[in-house]
Amino acid sequence: MFEKLLSFLPAERQDFFSGKVFKKAKNWGAAKGGRVLFEKYPEEFKKRRENGLKKLKELGIAGGKIKSEIDKNIPLSEELCEFVGAFIGDGFLGGMKTVGISGNSDLDKEYLGFQMKNINLLFGLEGKIFKRTNSKSVELRFNSKRFCEFMIDRFGFPKGVKTYTVKIPEEILNSEEKFVFAAIRGIFDTDGCVFLDRRKIYKKPYPRISLQIVSKNLAEQLFVVLSRTFSVYKGFNASRQSHYIEVYGIEQLQKWMRLIGFSNERNLRKVREASGETRTRDLLITNQLRYYCATEA
């Protein structure tokens, strides 16, 4: 109300009255009353606080935060399988109390936010995204012992280094195709990429969906599953001691988008470019700007 009345005055009078007042917090009265009561009845406050903490403990709440119970028998869903795939691609278990996924701070932050929301909807867990100092590395972390146990007990992920042995859990591999494809989407969104070959031998940028991994088990699983639907190239890079899987060509890319797709914007951006949509969109924006400029003139 004060600001509203002040707006009717000339600028010099506004400055004059602004210097004569100060603002109090909206809850200043309640805060003052609370301090007075605490000073008057300190023992009563202490007793009630102890009783409150006892009740919180009985309800499974510590420090004011509910300890989320993880349903280890939760049915498979595309969201869960996609997270498992992302974990296979670039995830980690930290000290039996953290489940995390790593990424690039410039390219993957939005995608990690997407996965954070998925897990919150599935389990009610609150994740956090951390950027490493002096690095382009970013991490999505869920600090939950129960979630760690879930990933180990339900899907069989190892407690230590998983790079050389990780594979798609049998439960997912033997499930419906949509769940298998969701896991594959998660793997390629974190550890794979869409590469556009711009060599002169191609009239247009030639798309390649590519993945390079060191786990032989995972490479074999992906080759078997993808070969049922796609033309897949599999190889081994001796210098890097890594296996690579490739699906290439615009027709194969279009089929991939129909059946598997991507959730990571860095891959979707390349798909749009390969399909010519980026240039079309840029032309539309340019034409709109020209129209508005002409209208203003």
mmCIF file of C-alpha atoms in Angstrom:
data_model
loop_
_atom_site.group_PDB
_atom_site.id
_atom_site.type_symbol
_atom_site.label_atom_id
_atom_site.label_comp_id
_atom_site.label_asym_id
_atom_site.label_seq_id
_atom_site.Cartn_x
_atom_site.Cartn_y
_atom_site.Cartn_z
ATOM 1 C CA MET A 1 0.000 0.000 0.000
ATOM 2 C CA PHE A 2 2.857 2.374 0.885
ATOM 3 C CA GLU A 3 4.487 1.870 -2.526
ATOM 4 C CA LYS A 4 1.145 2.434 -4.266
ATOM 5 C CA LEU A 5 0.559 5.758 -2.480
ATOM 6 C CA LEU A 6 4.171 6.762 -3.044
ATOM 7 C CA SER A 7 3.791 6.349 -6.812
ATOM 8 C CA PHE A 8 1.375 9.307 -6.942
ATOM 9 C CA LEU A 9 4.015 11.751 -5.619
ATOM 10 C CA PRO A 10 6.718 13.615 -7.564
ATOM 11 C CA ALA A 11 10.123 11.926 -7.653
ATOM 12 C CA GLU A 12 11.724 14.277 -5.086
ATOM 13 C CA ARG A 13 8.884 13.673 -2.588
ATOM 14 C CA GLN A 14 9.156 9.919 -3.154
ATOM 15 C CA ASP A 15 12.844 10.067 -2.191
ATOM 16 C CA PHE A 16 11.985 12.136 0.895
ATOM 17 C CA PHE A 17 9.369 9.734 2.259
ATOM 18 C CA SER A 18 11.328 6.611 1.279
ATOM 19 C CA GLY A 19 14.117 7.760 3.574
ATOM 20 C CA LYS A 20 11.718 8.163 6.506
ATOM 21 C CA VAL A 21 10.415 4.595 6.675
ATOM 22 C CA PHE A 22 11.783 1.113 7.165
ATOM 23 C CA LYS A 23 10.205 -2.252 6.478
ATOM 24 C CA LYS A 24 9.627 -5.093 8.887
ATOM 25 C CA ALA A 25 9.320 -8.741 7.923
ATOM 26 C CA LYS A 26 5.746 -9.975 7.563
ATOM 27 C CA ASN A 27 6.197 -12.361 10.482
ATOM 28 C CA TRP A 28 7.930 -9.900 12.814
ATOM 29 C CA GLY A 29 5.113 -10.027 15.379
ATOM 30 C CA ALA A 30 5.023 -13.828 15.517
ATOM 31 C CA ALA A 31 8.818 -13.990 15.739
ATOM 32 C CA LYS A 32 8.906 -11.481 18.607
ATOM 33 C CA GLY A 33 6.136 -13.337 20.439
ATOM 34 C CA GLY A 34 7.991 -16.622 20.037
ATOM 35 C CA ARG A 35 11.187 -15.181 21.517
ATOM 36 C CA VAL A 36 9.291 -13.748 24.501
ATOM 37 C CA LEU A 37 7.605 -17.090 25.218
ATOM 38 C CA PHE A 38 10.880 -19.000 24.884
ATOM 39 C CA GLU A 39 12.627 -16.673 27.346
ATOM 40 C CA LYS A 40 9.710 -17.003 29.776
ATOM 41 C CA TYR A 41 9.250 -20.818 29.556
ATOM 42 C CA PRO A 42 12.566 -22.372 28.381
ATOM 43 C CA GLU A 43 12.003 -25.741 30.124
ATOM 44 C CA GLU A 44 8.566 -26.165 28.553
ATOM 45 C CA PHE A 45 9.994 -25.502 25.088
ATOM 46 C CA LYS A 46 12.767 -28.035 25.678
ATOM 47 C CA LYS A 47 10.267 -30.683 26.801
ATOM 48 C CA ARG A 48 8.007 -30.131 23.797
ATOM 49 C CA ARG A 49 10.931 -30.244 21.385
ATOM 50 C CA GLU A 50 12.056 -33.605 22.775
ATOM 51 C CA ASN A 51 8.521 -34.992 22.487
ATOM 52 C CA GLY A 52 8.296 -33.724 18.909
ATOM 53 C CA LEU A 53 11.581 -35.363 17.899
ATOM 54 C CA LYS A 54 10.401 -38.617 19.465
ATOM 55 C CA LYS A 55 7.214 -38.528 17.377
ATOM 56 C CA LEU A 56 9.182 -37.779 14.203
ATOM 57 C CA LYS A 57 11.391 -40.782 14.854
ATOM 58 C CA GLU A 58 8.337 -43.005 15.322
ATOM 59 C CA LEU A 59 6.989 -41.802 11.955
ATOM 60 C CA GLY A 60 10.280 -42.573 10.203
ATOM 61 C CA ILE A 61 11.249 -38.940 9.916
ATOM 62 C CA ALA A 62 14.689 -37.681 10.922
ATOM 63 C CA GLY A 63 15.790 -34.062 10.905
ATOM 64 C CA GLY A 64 12.390 -33.061 9.585
ATOM 65 C CA LYS A 65 12.824 -35.113 6.403
ATOM 66 C CA ILE A 66 10.834 -38.202 5.529
ATOM 67 C CA LYS A 67 13.009 -41.217 4.827
ATOM 68 C CA SER A 68 11.539 -42.428 1.541
ATOM 69 C CA GLU A 69 10.736 -46.104 1.453
ATOM 70 C CA ILE A 70 11.798 -47.696 -1.825
ATOM 71 C CA ASP A 71 9.405 -50.285 -3.183
ATOM 72 C CA LYS A 72 11.868 -52.933 -4.351
ATOM 73 C CA ASN A 73 9.073 -54.715 -6.200
ATOM 74 C CA ILE A 74 7.874 -51.688 -8.138
ATOM 75 C CA PRO A 75 6.717 -52.838 -11.611
ATOM 76 C CA LEU A 76 8.961 -52.061 -14.554
ATOM 77 C CA SER A 77 8.083 -48.879 -16.414
ATOM 78 C CA GLU A 78 9.680 -46.999 -19.282
ATOM 79 C CA GLU A 79 10.768 -44.262 -16.848
ATOM 80 C CA LEU A 80 12.468 -46.733 -14.514
ATOM 81 C CA CYS A 81 14.127 -48.649 -17.360
ATOM 82 C CA GLU A 82 15.351 -45.433 -18.962
ATOM 83 C CA PHE A 83 16.962 -44.386 -15.683
ATOM 84 C CA VAL A 84 18.575 -47.826 -15.372
ATOM 85 C CA GLY A 85 19.929 -47.366 -18.902
ATOM 86 C CA ALA A 86 21.304 -43.929 -18.032
ATOM 87 C CA PHE A 87 22.926 -45.462 -14.939
ATOM 88 C CA ILE A 88 24.487 -48.185 -17.105
ATOM 89 C CA GLY A 89 25.834 -45.519 -19.442
ATOM 90 C CA ASP A 90 27.370 -43.068 -16.987
ATOM 91 C CA GLY A 91 26.178 -43.873 -13.472
ATOM 92 C CA PHE A 92 27.881 -44.724 -10.207
ATOM 93 C CA LEU A 93 27.243 -45.905 -6.653
ATOM 94 C CA GLY A 94 29.067 -43.862 -4.026
ATOM 95 C CA GLY A 95 29.856 -45.379 -0.641
ATOM 96 C CA MET A 96 26.571 -47.303 -0.430
ATOM 97 C CA LYS A 97 24.706 -44.060 0.141
ATOM 98 C CA THR A 98 24.682 -42.255 -3.227
ATOM 99 C CA VAL A 99 23.264 -43.141 -6.634
ATOM 100 C CA GLY A 100 24.528 -40.789 -9.307
ATOM 101 C CA ILE A 101 24.799 -40.078 -13.020
ATOM 102 C CA SER A 102 27.581 -37.973 -14.543
ATOM 103 C CA GLY A 103 27.422 -35.688 -17.548
ATOM 104 C CA ASN A 104 28.763 -32.606 -19.264
ATOM 105 C CA SER A 105 27.720 -29.322 -17.651
ATOM 106 C CA ASP A 106 27.229 -27.670 -21.054
ATOM 107 C CA LEU A 107 25.396 -30.520 -22.788
ATOM 108 C CA ASP A 108 23.712 -32.756 -20.209
ATOM 109 C CA LYS A 109 22.427 -30.571 -17.370
ATOM 110 C CA GLU A 110 18.902 -30.397 -18.801
ATOM 111 C CA TYR A 111 18.854 -34.166 -19.301
ATOM 112 C CA LEU A 112 19.973 -34.813 -15.726
ATOM 113 C CA GLY A 113 17.141 -32.568 -14.568
ATOM 114 C CA PHE A 114 14.766 -34.736 -16.607
ATOM 115 C CA GLN A 115 16.036 -37.891 -14.878
ATOM 116 C CA MET A 116 15.859 -36.203 -11.477
ATOM 117 C CA LYS A 117 12.137 -35.555 -12.009
ATOM 118 C CA ASN A 118 11.559 -39.155 -13.127
ATOM 119 C CA ILE A 119 13.033 -40.605 -9.937
ATOM 120 C CA ASN A 120 11.150 -38.098 -7.814
ATOM 121 C CA LEU A 121 7.884 -39.239 -9.407
ATOM 122 C CA LEU A 122 8.782 -42.923 -9.034
ATOM 123 C CA PHE A 123 10.168 -42.935 -5.489
ATOM 124 C CA GLY A 124 9.636 -39.483 -3.998
ATOM 125 C CA LEU A 125 13.404 -38.960 -3.751
ATOM 126 C CA GLU A 126 14.897 -35.475 -3.993
ATOM 127 C CA GLY A 127 17.993 -35.365 -6.170
ATOM 128 C CA LYS A 128 20.573 -32.605 -6.533
ATOM 129 C CA ILE A 129 22.768 -31.562 -9.433
ATOM 130 C CA PHE A 130 26.377 -30.666 -8.604
ATOM 131 C CA LYS A 131 28.954 -29.058 -10.871
ATOM 132 C CA ARG A 132 32.560 -29.966 -10.243
ATOM 133 C CA THR A 133 34.906 -27.027 -9.656
ATOM 134 C CA ASN A 134 37.244 -26.168 -12.551
ATOM 135 C CA SER A 135 35.637 -28.849 -14.690
ATOM 136 C CA LYS A 136 32.826 -29.318 -17.204
ATOM 137 C CA SER A 137 31.646 -32.363 -15.298
ATOM 138 C CA VAL A 138 28.233 -32.294 -13.643
ATOM 139 C CA GLU A 139 26.583 -34.951 -11.477
ATOM 140 C CA LEU A 140 23.038 -35.836 -10.526
ATOM 141 C CA ARG A 141 23.076 -37.407 -7.048
ATOM 142 C CA PHE A 142 20.480 -39.125 -4.897
ATOM 143 C CA ASN A 143 21.736 -39.500 -1.340
ATOM 144 C CA SER A 144 19.755 -42.554 -0.290
ATOM 145 C CA LYS A 145 21.023 -45.821 1.153
ATOM 146 C CA ARG A 146 17.703 -47.440 0.261
ATOM 147 C CA PHE A 147 18.048 -46.408 -3.380
ATOM 148 C CA CYS A 148 21.574 -47.864 -3.457
ATOM 149 C CA GLU A 149 20.265 -51.134 -2.056
ATOM 150 C CA PHE A 150 17.478 -51.115 -4.639
ATOM 151 C CA MET A 151 19.931 -50.761 -7.554
ATOM 152 C CA ILE A 152 22.100 -53.566 -6.152
ATOM 153 C CA ASP A 153 19.426 -56.002 -4.972
ATOM 154 C CA ARG A 154 16.880 -55.505 -7.762
ATOM 155 C CA PHE A 155 19.140 -55.067 -10.794
ATOM 156 C CA GLY A 156 22.412 -56.629 -9.659
ATOM 157 C CA PHE A 157 24.710 -53.643 -10.146
ATOM 158 C CA PRO A 158 28.099 -54.073 -8.432
ATOM 159 C CA LYS A 159 29.121 -51.986 -5.438
ATOM 160 C CA GLY A 160 32.478 -51.082 -6.953
ATOM 161 C CA VAL A 161 33.694 -50.313 -10.481
ATOM 162 C CA LYS A 162 31.184 -51.442 -13.104
ATOM 163 C CA THR A 163 32.837 -50.152 -16.284
ATOM 164 C CA TYR A 164 34.196 -53.486 -17.523
ATOM 165 C CA THR A 165 31.339 -55.758 -16.465
ATOM 166 C CA VAL A 166 28.131 -53.701 -16.589
ATOM 167 C CA LYS A 167 25.245 -55.050 -18.636
ATOM 168 C CA ILE A 168 21.499 -54.663 -19.046
ATOM 169 C CA PRO A 169 19.785 -56.516 -16.161
ATOM 170 C CA GLU A 170 18.170 -59.797 -17.224
ATOM 171 C CA GLU A 171 14.837 -58.658 -15.801
ATOM 172 C CA ILE A 172 14.723 -55.803 -18.310
ATOM 173 C CA LEU A 173 16.302 -57.771 -21.155
ATOM 174 C CA ASN A 174 13.604 -60.452 -20.880
ATOM 175 C CA SER A 175 10.727 -57.984 -20.524
ATOM 176 C CA GLU A 176 8.561 -56.150 -23.052
ATOM 177 C CA GLU A 177 10.297 -54.525 -26.006
ATOM 178 C CA LYS A 178 9.288 -51.013 -24.889
ATOM 179 C CA PHE A 179 11.177 -51.506 -21.607
ATOM 180 C CA VAL A 180 14.270 -52.843 -23.391
ATOM 181 C CA PHE A 181 14.201 -49.896 -25.803
ATOM 182 C CA ALA A 182 13.762 -47.455 -22.899
ATOM 183 C CA ALA A 183 16.936 -48.838 -21.281
ATOM 184 C CA ILE A 184 18.792 -48.563 -24.590
ATOM 185 C CA ARG A 185 17.594 -44.959 -24.922
ATOM 186 C CA GLY A 186 19.082 -44.201 -21.498
ATOM 187 C CA ILE A 187 22.396 -45.838 -22.435
ATOM 188 C CA PHE A 188 22.772 -43.894 -25.683
ATOM 189 C CA ASP A 189 21.618 -40.615 -24.106
ATOM 190 C CA THR A 190 24.452 -40.770 -21.565
ATOM 191 C CA ASP A 191 27.279 -42.730 -23.174
ATOM 192 C CA GLY A 192 26.412 -42.524 -26.866
ATOM 193 C CA CYS A 193 26.014 -39.749 -29.404
ATOM 194 C CA VAL A 194 24.597 -38.765 -32.772
ATOM 195 C CA PHE A 195 27.474 -37.898 -35.091
ATOM 196 C CA LEU A 196 27.072 -36.123 -38.431
ATOM 197 C CA ASP A 197 29.691 -37.169 -40.982
ATOM 198 C CA ARG A 198 30.324 -34.097 -43.150
ATOM 199 C CA ARG A 199 32.861 -35.581 -45.550
ATOM 200 C CA LYS A 200 32.490 -34.512 -49.190
ATOM 201 C CA ILE A 201 31.569 -38.042 -50.272
ATOM 202 C CA TYR A 202 28.117 -37.370 -48.774
ATOM 203 C CA LYS A 203 25.722 -34.868 -50.348
ATOM 204 C CA LYS A 204 24.244 -34.118 -46.935
ATOM 205 C CA PRO A 205 25.581 -34.639 -43.388
ATOM 206 C CA TYR A 206 25.442 -38.409 -42.873
ATOM 207 C CA PRO A 207 24.060 -39.382 -39.435
ATOM 208 C CA ARG A 208 25.625 -42.065 -37.264
ATOM 209 C CA ILE A 209 24.268 -43.214 -33.917
ATOM 210 C CA SER A 210 27.407 -44.291 -32.107
ATOM 211 C CA LEU A 211 28.352 -45.848 -28.776
ATOM 212 C CA GLN A 212 31.814 -46.769 -27.493
ATOM 213 C CA ILE A 213 32.096 -48.913 -24.345
ATOM 214 C CA VAL A 214 34.609 -51.196 -22.660
ATOM 215 C CA SER A 215 32.107 -53.754 -21.352
ATOM 216 C CA LYS A 216 32.107 -56.729 -23.717
ATOM 217 C CA ASN A 217 28.926 -58.098 -22.125
ATOM 218 C CA LEU A 218 27.018 -54.881 -22.775
ATOM 219 C CA ALA A 219 28.314 -54.614 -26.352
ATOM 220 C CA GLU A 220 27.127 -58.151 -27.119
ATOM 221 C CA GLN A 221 23.710 -57.538 -25.550
ATOM 222 C CA LEU A 222 23.178 -54.346 -27.545
ATOM 223 C CA PHE A 223 24.314 -55.940 -30.796
ATOM 224 C CA VAL A 224 21.912 -58.884 -30.396
ATOM 225 C CA VAL A 225 18.917 -56.714 -29.447
ATOM 226 C CA LEU A 226 19.455 -53.960 -32.018
ATOM 227 C CA SER A 227 20.241 -56.387 -34.864
ATOM 228 C CA ARG A 228 16.667 -57.652 -34.696
ATOM 229 C CA THR A 229 15.419 -54.298 -35.970
ATOM 230 C CA PHE A 230 18.376 -52.274 -37.286
ATOM 231 C CA SER A 231 21.416 -52.703 -39.485
ATOM 232 C CA VAL A 232 24.112 -52.600 -36.815
ATOM 233 C CA TYR A 233 27.866 -52.350 -37.166
ATOM 234 C CA LYS A 234 29.974 -53.707 -34.323
ATOM 235 C CA GLY A 235 33.726 -53.353 -33.937
ATOM 236 C CA PHE A 236 36.650 -53.237 -31.522
ATOM 237 C CA ASN A 237 39.118 -50.397 -31.092
ATOM 238 C CA ALA A 238 42.380 -52.060 -30.076
ATOM 239 C CA SER A 239 44.163 -48.830 -29.167
ATOM 240 C CA ARG A 240 41.381 -47.852 -26.744
ATOM 241 C CA GLN A 241 40.464 -51.413 -25.794
ATOM 242 C CA SER A 242 36.824 -50.564 -26.350
ATOM 243 C CA HIS A 243 33.877 -51.956 -28.285
ATOM 244 C CA TYR A 244 31.747 -49.768 -30.505
ATOM 245 C CA ILE A 245 28.224 -50.083 -31.830
ATOM 246 C CA GLU A 246 26.964 -47.998 -34.757
ATOM 247 C CA VAL A 247 23.657 -47.530 -36.536
ATOM 248 C CA TYR A 248 23.966 -45.211 -39.518
ATOM 249 C CA GLY A 249 22.016 -43.605 -42.337
ATOM 250 C CA ILE A 250 19.004 -41.295 -42.391
ATOM 251 C CA GLU A 251 16.490 -44.152 -42.793
ATOM 252 C CA GLN A 252 17.960 -45.997 -39.817
ATOM 253 C CA LEU A 253 17.920 -42.778 -37.804
ATOM 254 C CA GLN A 254 14.246 -42.226 -38.618
ATOM 255 C CA LYS A 255 13.423 -45.793 -37.564
ATOM 256 C CA TRP A 256 15.406 -45.270 -34.352
ATOM 257 C CA MET A 257 13.366 -42.177 -33.559
ATOM 258 C CA ARG A 258 10.112 -44.084 -34.118
ATOM 259 C CA LEU A 259 11.054 -47.063 -31.943
ATOM 260 C CA ILE A 260 13.630 -45.855 -29.397
ATOM 261 C CA GLY A 261 14.175 -42.116 -29.644
ATOM 262 C CA PHE A 262 16.260 -39.805 -27.462
ATOM 263 C CA SER A 263 15.483 -37.738 -24.374
ATOM 264 C CA ASN A 264 18.759 -35.806 -24.279
ATOM 265 C CA GLU A 265 18.605 -32.474 -26.106
ATOM 266 C CA ARG A 266 22.212 -32.756 -27.313
ATOM 267 C CA ASN A 267 21.201 -35.830 -29.346
ATOM 268 C CA LEU A 268 17.852 -34.397 -30.421
ATOM 269 C CA ARG A 269 19.625 -31.301 -31.738
ATOM 270 C CA LYS A 270 21.749 -33.479 -34.033
ATOM 271 C CA VAL A 271 18.671 -35.404 -35.167
ATOM 272 C CA ARG A 272 16.947 -32.155 -36.143
ATOM 273 C CA GLU A 273 20.032 -31.031 -38.012
ATOM 274 C CA ALA A 274 20.265 -34.343 -39.876
ATOM 275 C CA SER A 275 16.586 -34.031 -40.814
ATOM 276 C CA GLY A 276 16.999 -30.456 -42.024
ATOM 277 C CA GLU A 277 14.616 -29.143 -39.364
ATOM 278 C CA THR A 278 17.133 -26.772 -37.780
ATOM 279 C CA ARG A 279 17.604 -24.759 -40.972
ATOM 280 C CA THR A 280 13.846 -24.692 -41.613
ATOM 281 C CA ARG A 281 13.190 -23.406 -38.094
ATOM 282 C CA ASP A 282 15.901 -20.737 -38.424
ATOM 283 C CA LEU A 283 14.365 -19.512 -41.690
ATOM 284 C CA LEU A 284 10.928 -19.261 -40.077
ATOM 285 C CA ILE A 285 12.333 -17.211 -37.191
ATOM 286 C CA THR A 286 14.208 -14.941 -39.628
ATOM 287 C CA ASN A 287 11.055 -14.335 -41.674
ATOM 288 C CA GLN A 288 9.065 -13.566 -38.516
ATOM 289 C CA LEU A 289 11.669 -11.005 -37.422
ATOM 290 C CA ARG A 290 11.562 -9.365 -40.851
ATOM 291 C CA TYR A 291 7.763 -9.148 -40.642
ATOM 292 C CA TYR A 292 7.825 -7.497 -37.203
ATOM 293 C CA CYS A 293 10.544 -5.053 -38.248
ATOM 294 C CA ALA A 294 8.551 -4.068 -41.348
ATOM 295 C CA THR A 295 5.389 -3.651 -39.262
ATOM 296 C CA GLU A 296 7.171 -1.416 -36.749
ATOM 297 C CA ALA A 297 8.595 0.698 -39.569
#
